[in-house]
Tab-separated table of C-alpha atoms in Angstrom:
chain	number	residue	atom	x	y	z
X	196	UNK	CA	19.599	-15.235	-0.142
X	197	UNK	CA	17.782	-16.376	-2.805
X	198	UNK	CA	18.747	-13.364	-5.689
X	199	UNK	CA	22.568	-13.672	-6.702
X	200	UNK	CA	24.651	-11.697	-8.930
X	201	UNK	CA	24.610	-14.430	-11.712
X	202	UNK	CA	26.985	-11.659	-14.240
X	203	UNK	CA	30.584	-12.138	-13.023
X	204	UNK	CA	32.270	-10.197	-15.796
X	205	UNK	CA	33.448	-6.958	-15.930
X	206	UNK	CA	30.556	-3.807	-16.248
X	207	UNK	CA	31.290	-0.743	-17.520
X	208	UNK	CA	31.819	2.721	-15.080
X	209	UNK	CA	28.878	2.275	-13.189
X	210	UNK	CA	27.506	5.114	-10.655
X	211	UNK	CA	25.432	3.864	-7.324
X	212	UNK	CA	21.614	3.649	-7.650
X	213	UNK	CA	20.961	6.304	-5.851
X	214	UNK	CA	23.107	8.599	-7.721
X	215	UNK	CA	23.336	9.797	-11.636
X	216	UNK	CA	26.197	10.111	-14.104
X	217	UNK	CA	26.080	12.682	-16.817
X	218	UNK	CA	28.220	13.352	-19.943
X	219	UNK	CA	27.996	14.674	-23.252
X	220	UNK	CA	28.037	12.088	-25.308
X	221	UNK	CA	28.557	8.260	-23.705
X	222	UNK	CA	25.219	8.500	-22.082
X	223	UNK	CA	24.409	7.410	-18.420
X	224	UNK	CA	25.255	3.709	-16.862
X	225	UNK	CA	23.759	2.109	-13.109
X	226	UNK	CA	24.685	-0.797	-12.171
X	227	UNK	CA	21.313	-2.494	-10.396
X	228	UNK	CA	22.016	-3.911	-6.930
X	229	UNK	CA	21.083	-7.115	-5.183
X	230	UNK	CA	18.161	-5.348	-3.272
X	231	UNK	CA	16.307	-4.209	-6.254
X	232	UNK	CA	16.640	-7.433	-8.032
X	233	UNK	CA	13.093	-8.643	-9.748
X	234	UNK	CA	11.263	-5.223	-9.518
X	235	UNK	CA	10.021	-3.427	-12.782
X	236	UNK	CA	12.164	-1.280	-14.735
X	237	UNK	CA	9.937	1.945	-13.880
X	238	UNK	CA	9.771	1.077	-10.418
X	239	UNK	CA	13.159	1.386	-10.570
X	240	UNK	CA	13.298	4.867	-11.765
X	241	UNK	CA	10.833	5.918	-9.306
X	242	UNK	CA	12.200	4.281	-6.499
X	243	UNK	CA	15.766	6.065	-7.308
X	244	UNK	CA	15.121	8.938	-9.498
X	245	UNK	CA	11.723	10.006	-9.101
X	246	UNK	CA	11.965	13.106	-10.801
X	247	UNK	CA	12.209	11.281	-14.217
X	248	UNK	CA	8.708	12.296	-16.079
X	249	UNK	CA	7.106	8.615	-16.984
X	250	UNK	CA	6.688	9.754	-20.320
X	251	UNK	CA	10.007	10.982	-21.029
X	252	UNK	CA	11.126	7.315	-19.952
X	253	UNK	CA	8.272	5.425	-21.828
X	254	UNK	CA	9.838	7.322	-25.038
X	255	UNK	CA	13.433	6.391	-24.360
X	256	UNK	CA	11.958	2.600	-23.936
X	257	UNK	CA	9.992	3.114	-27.329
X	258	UNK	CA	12.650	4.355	-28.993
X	259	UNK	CA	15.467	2.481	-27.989
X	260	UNK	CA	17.524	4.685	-26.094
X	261	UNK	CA	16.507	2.983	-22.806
X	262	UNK	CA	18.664	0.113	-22.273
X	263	UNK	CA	19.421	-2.783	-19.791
X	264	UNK	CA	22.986	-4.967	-20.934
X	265	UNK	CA	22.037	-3.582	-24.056
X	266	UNK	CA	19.090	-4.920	-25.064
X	267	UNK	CA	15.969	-3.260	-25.910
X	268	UNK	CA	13.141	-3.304	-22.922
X	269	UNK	CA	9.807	-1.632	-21.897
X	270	UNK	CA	9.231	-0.175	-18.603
X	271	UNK	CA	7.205	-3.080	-17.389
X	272	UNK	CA	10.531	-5.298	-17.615
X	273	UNK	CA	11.837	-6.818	-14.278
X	274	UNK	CA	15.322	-5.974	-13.441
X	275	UNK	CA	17.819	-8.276	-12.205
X	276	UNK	CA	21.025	-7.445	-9.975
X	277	UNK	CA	23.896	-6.835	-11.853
X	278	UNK	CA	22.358	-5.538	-15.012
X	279	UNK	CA	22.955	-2.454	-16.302
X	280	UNK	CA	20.794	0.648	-16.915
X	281	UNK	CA	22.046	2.891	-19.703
X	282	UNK	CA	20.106	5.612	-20.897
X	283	UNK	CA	21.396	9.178	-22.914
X	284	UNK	CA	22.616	12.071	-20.612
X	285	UNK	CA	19.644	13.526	-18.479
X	286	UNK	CA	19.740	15.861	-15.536
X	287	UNK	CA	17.375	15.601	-13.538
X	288	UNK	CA	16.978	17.487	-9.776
X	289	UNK	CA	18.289	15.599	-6.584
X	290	UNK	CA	15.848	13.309	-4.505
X	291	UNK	CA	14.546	14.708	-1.195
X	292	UNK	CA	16.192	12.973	1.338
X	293	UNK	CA	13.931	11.407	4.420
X	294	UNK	CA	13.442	12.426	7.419
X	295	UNK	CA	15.977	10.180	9.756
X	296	UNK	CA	14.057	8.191	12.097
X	297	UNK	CA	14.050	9.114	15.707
X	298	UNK	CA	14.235	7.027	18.026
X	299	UNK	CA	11.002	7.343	20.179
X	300	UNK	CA	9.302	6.867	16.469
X	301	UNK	CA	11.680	3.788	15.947
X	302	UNK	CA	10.746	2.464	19.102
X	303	UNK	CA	7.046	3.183	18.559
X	304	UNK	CA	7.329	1.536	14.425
X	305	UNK	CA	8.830	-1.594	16.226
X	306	UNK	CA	6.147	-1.897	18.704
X	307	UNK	CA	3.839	-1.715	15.215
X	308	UNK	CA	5.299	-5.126	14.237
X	309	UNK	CA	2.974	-8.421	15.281
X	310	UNK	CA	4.500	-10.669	12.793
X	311	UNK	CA	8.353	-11.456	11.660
X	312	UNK	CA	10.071	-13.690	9.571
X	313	UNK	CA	13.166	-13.689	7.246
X	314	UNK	CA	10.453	-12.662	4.064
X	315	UNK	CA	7.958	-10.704	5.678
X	316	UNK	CA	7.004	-7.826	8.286
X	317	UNK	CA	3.516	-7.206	9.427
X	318	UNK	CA	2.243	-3.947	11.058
X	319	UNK	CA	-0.855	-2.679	13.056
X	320	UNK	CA	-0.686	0.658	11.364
X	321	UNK	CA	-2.250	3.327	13.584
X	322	UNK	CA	-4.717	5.730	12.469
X	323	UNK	CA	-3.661	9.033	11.492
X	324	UNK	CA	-0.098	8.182	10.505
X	325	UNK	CA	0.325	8.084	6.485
X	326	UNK	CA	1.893	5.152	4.313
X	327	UNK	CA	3.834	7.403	2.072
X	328	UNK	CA	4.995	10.806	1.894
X	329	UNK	CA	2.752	13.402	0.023
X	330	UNK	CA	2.401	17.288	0.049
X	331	UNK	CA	3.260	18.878	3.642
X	332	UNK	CA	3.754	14.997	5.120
X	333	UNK	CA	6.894	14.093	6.443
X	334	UNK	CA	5.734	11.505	8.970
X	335	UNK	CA	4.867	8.418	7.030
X	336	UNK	CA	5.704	4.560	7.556
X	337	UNK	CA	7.753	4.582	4.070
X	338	UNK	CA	10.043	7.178	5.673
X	339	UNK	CA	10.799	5.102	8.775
X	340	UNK	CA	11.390	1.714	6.847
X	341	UNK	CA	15.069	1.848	7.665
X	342	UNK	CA	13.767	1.414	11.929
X	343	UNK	CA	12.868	-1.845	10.498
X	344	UNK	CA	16.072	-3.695	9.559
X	345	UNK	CA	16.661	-5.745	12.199
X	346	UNK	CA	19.771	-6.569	11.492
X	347	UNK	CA	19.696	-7.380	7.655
X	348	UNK	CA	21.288	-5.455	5.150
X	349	UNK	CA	18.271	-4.845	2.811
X	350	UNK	CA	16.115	-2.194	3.558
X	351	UNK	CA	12.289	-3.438	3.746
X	352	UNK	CA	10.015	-1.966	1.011
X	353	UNK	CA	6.311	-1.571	0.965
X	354	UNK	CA	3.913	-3.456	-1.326
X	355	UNK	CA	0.023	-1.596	-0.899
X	356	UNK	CA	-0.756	1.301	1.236
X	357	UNK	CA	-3.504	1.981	3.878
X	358	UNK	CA	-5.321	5.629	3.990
X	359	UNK	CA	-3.588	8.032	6.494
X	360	UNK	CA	-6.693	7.451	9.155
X	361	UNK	CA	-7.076	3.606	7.966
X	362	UNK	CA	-5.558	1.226	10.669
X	363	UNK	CA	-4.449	-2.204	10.624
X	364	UNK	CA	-2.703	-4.813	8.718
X	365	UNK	CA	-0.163	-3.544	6.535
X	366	UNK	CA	2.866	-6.149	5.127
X	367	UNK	CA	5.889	-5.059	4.350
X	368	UNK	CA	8.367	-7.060	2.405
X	369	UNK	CA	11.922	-7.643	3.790
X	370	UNK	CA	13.977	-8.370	0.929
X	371	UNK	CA	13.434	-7.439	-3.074
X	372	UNK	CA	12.698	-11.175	-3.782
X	373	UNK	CA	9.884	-11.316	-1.429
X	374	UNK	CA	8.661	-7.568	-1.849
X	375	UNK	CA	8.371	-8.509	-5.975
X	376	UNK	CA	6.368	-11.681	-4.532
X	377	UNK	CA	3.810	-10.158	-2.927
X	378	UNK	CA	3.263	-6.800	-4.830
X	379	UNK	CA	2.584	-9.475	-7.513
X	380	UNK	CA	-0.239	-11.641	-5.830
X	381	UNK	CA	-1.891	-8.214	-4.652
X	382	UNK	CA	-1.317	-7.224	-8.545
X	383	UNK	CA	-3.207	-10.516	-9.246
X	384	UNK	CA	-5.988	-9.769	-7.027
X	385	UNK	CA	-4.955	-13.111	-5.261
X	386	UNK	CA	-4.985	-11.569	-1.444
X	387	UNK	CA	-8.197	-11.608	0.568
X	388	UNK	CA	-9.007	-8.520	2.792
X	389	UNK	CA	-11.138	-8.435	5.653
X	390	UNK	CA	-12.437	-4.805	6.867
X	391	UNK	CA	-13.851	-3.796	9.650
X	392	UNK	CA	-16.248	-0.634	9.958
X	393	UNK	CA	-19.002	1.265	12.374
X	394	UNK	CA	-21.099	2.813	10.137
X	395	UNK	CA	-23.929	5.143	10.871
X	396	UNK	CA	-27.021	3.829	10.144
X	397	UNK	CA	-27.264	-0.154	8.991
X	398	UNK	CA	-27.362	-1.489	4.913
X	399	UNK	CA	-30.248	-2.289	3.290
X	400	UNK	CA	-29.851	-5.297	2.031
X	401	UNK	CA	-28.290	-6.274	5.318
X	402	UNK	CA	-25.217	-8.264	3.114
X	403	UNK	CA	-24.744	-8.319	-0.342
X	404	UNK	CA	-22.211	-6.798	-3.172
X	405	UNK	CA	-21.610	-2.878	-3.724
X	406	UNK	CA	-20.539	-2.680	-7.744
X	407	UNK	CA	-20.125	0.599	-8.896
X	408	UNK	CA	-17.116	1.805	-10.405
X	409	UNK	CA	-15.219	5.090	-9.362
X	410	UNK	CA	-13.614	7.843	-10.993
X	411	UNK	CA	-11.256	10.730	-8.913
X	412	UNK	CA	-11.417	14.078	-9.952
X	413	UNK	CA	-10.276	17.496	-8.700
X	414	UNK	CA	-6.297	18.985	-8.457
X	415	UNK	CA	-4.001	16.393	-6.257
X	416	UNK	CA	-3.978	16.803	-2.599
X	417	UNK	CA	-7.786	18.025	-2.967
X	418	UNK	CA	-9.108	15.215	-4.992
X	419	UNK	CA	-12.387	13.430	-4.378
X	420	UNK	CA	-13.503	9.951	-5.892
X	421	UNK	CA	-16.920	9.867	-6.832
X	422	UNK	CA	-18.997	7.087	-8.309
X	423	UNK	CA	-19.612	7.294	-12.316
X	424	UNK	CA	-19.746	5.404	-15.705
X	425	UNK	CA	-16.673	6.653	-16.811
X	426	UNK	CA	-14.908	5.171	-13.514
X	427	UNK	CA	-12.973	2.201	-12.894
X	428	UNK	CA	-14.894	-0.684	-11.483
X	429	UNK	CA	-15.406	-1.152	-8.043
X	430	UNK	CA	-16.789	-4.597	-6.223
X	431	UNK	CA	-17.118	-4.503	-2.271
X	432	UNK	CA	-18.703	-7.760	-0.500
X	433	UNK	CA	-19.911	-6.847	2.503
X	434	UNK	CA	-21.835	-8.195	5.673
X	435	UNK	CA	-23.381	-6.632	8.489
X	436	UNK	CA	-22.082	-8.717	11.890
X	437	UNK	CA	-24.299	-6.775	14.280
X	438	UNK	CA	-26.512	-3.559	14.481
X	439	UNK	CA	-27.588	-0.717	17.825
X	440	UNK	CA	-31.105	-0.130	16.823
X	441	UNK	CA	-31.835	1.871	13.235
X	442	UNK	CA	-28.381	3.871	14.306
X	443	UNK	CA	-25.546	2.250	13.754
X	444	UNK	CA	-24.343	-0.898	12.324
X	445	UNK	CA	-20.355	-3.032	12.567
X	446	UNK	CA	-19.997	-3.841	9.118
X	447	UNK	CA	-17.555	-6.744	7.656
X	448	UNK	CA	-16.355	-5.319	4.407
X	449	UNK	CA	-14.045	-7.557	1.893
X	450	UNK	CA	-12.884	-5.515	-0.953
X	451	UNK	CA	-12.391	-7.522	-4.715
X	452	UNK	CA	-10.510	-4.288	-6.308
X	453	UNK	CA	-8.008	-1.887	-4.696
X	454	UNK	CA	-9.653	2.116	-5.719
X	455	UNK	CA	-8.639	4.443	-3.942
X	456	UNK	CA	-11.069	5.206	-1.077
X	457	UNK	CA	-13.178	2.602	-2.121
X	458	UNK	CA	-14.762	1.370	1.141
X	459	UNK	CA	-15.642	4.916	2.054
X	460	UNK	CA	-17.496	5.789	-1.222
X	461	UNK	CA	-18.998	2.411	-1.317
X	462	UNK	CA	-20.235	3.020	1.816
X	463	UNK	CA	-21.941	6.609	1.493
X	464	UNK	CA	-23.017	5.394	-1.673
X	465	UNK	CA	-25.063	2.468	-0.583
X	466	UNK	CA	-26.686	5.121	2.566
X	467	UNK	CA	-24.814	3.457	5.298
X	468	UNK	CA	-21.504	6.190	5.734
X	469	UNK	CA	-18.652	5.369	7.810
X	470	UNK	CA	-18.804	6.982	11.435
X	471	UNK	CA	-16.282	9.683	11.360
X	472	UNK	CA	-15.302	9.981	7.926
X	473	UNK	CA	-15.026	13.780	7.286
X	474	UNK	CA	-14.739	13.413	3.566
X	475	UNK	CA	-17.281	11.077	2.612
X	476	UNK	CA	-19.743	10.841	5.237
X	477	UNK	CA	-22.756	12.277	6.734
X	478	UNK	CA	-21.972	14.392	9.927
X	479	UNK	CA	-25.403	14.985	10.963
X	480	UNK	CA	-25.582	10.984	11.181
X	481	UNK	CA	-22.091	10.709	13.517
X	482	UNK	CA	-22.951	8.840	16.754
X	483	UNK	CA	-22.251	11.354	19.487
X	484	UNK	CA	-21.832	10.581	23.160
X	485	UNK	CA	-18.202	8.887	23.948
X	486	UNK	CA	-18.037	7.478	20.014
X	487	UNK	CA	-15.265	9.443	18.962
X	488	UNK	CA	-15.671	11.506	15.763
X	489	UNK	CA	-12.720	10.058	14.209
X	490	UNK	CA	-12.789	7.310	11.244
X	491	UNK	CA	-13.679	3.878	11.957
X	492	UNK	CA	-12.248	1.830	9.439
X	493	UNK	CA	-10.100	-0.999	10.153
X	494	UNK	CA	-8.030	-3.242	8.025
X	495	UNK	CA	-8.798	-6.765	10.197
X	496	UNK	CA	-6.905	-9.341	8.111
X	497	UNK	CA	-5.156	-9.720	5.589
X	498	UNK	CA	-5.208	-13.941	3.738
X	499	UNK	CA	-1.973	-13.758	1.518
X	500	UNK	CA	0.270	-15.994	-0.327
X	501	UNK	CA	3.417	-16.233	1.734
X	502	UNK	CA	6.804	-15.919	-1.017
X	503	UNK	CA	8.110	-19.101	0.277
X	504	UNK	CA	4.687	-21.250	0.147
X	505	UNK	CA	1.593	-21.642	1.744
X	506	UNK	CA	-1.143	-19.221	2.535
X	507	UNK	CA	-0.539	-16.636	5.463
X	508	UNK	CA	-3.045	-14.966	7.836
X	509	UNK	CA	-2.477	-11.594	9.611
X	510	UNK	CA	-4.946	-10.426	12.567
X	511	UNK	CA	-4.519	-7.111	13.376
X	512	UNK	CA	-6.176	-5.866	16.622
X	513	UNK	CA	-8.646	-2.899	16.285
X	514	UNK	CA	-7.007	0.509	17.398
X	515	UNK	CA	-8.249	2.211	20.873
X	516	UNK	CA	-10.984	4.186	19.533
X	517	UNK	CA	-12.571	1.908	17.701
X	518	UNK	CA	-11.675	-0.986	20.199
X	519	UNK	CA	-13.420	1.978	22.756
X	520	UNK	CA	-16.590	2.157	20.642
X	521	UNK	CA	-17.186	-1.768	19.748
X	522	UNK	CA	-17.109	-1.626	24.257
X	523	UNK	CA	-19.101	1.099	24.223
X	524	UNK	CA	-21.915	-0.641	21.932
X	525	UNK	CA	-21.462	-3.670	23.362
X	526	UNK	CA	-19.794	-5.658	19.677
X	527	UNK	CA	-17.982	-8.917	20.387
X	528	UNK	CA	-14.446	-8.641	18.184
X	529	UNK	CA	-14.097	-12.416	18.754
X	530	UNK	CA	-17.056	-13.512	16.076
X	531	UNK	CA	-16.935	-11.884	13.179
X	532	UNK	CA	-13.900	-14.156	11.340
X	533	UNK	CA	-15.785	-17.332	10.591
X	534	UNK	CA	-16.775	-15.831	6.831
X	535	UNK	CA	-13.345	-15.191	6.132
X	536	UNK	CA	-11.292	-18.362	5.209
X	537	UNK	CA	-10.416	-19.245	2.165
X	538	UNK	CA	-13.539	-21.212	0.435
């Protein structure tokens, strides 16, 4: 195990991570364990006491009354295990507890899994099932992590998400050294991502670069993203690998940023909307027949620095209906990956 508890002297009263201490005057003290070692100091907070308002926190950092072994820090600060957290008395409510894991779902999660070793997981997320939790979802991959164990003692965390009805690759570090790892190179911009997509109705150009930034609006849980000046910027290379006629066309899409919804906007945007996408797309353009209605966007592969060295490549298969649909229009999944090595 590559983190160790380098601070062998005495700390004061410290409280579990999961839990807070409050008193009038001495403040409250958490002691940071060996499975949160190297993430930032507000990941912290969120990961254990989520109700914490940023801002409140950002102020306490500003002002000094945010500590960690008593020195000074700012939010962005990586924590190490054995430090300690010390911040005035707060109250704050008590985190939702999870949904235990059943075990038809564990089963199921563990079926997920096409790649293993002691740093990393990989999963063919399934379409439909969320990444995180949210308003009114219970059901979501970072709810189940604990199914995922496999014996160790750290609980794997999640480093990027994948839209509820998004499949494919989705990496999920196993330990806090190798979770800080690879949050970072996505951070970076430094991992490759290959997409996969039936859209309705092929690009014109037929490859090229979609660059237009994006901007979300409207309350959360009914927000939109929309393309706009005032957005963040955007960049999409895409390529089309094969097209049915003037209807439809399998699209190879490798995303530069990480906006939210990004591929689907990008899409619409450049008159070429994903087949089944309900939010973004054009239903009077959905192929009909047997090509199911549902949203046919697939995270393919995934070219990643692996935390102990080297480059790693994931392959995640496509998910029935869109494995059903490349049959039905007669795409070959085997040629579309020559494009995407590293250069």
């Amino acid at each position: 195990m590559k983190n160790q508890n380098k601070s062998a002297r005495p700390k004061k009263s410290l409280s579990p991570a999961p839990s807070i201490s409050v008193s009038e005057n001495r403040g409250c003290h958490y002691g940071v364990h060996l499975d949160d070692a190297g993430i930032r100091l507000d990941r912290w907070f969120k990961r254990h006491h989520p109700s914490l308002p940023h801002a409140l926190l950002a102020k306490l950092a500003r002002t000094g009354r945010l500590r960690v072994d008593g020195r000074r820090v700012k939010l962005g600060d990586a924590v190490e295990a054995g430090q300690t957290i010390s911040l005035p008395s707060l109250v704050e409510s008590p985190r939702p507890q999870p949904h235990p894991i059943s075990l038809g779902d564990e089963n199921r999660l563990r079926d997920w899994v096409f790649y293993r070793d002691d740093a990393i997981l990989a999963l063919n997320k399934p379409s439909g099932l969320a990444t995180q939790g949210g308003s009114k979802i219970t059901r979501h991959i970072d709810g189940w992590l604990d199914g995922l164990r496999f014996g160790s003692a750290q609980r794997p965390r999640l480093v990027h998400r994948l839209d509820r009805d998004t499949s494919g690759v989705l990496i999920i570090g196993r330990t806090a050294s190798a979770a800080a790892a690879l949050a970072k190179a996505f951070h970076r911009r430094i991992v490759r991502k290959l997409y996969w997509a039936l859209v309705c109705r092929p690009p014109d150009p037929s490859c090229g670069r979609m660059d237009r930034p994006l901007v979300k609006y409207g309350q959360p849980g009914q927000q939109r993203v929309v393309t706009g000046v005032e957005g963040h910027r955007a960049v999409t290379l895409y390529r089309t690998v094969e097209t049915v006629s003037k209807r439809a066309a399998w699209l190879a899409l490798e995303p530069l940023t990480g906006r939210t919804h990004q591929l689907r906007v990008h899409c619409a945007e450049q008159g070429c909307p994903i087949q089944g996408d309900q939010k973004y797309g054009d239903t009077t353009l959905f192929l009909g027949g047997s090509i199911a209605a549902k949203l046919h966007l697939h995270a393919r592969a995934l070219i990643v620095p692996h935390p102990d060295g080297g480059l790693l490549r994931l392959y995640a298969p496509l998910n029935d209906h869109m494995a059903a649909s490349w049959r039905m229009l007669g795409f070959d999944s085997e040629t579309a990956l020559a494009d995407f090595e590293p250069p």
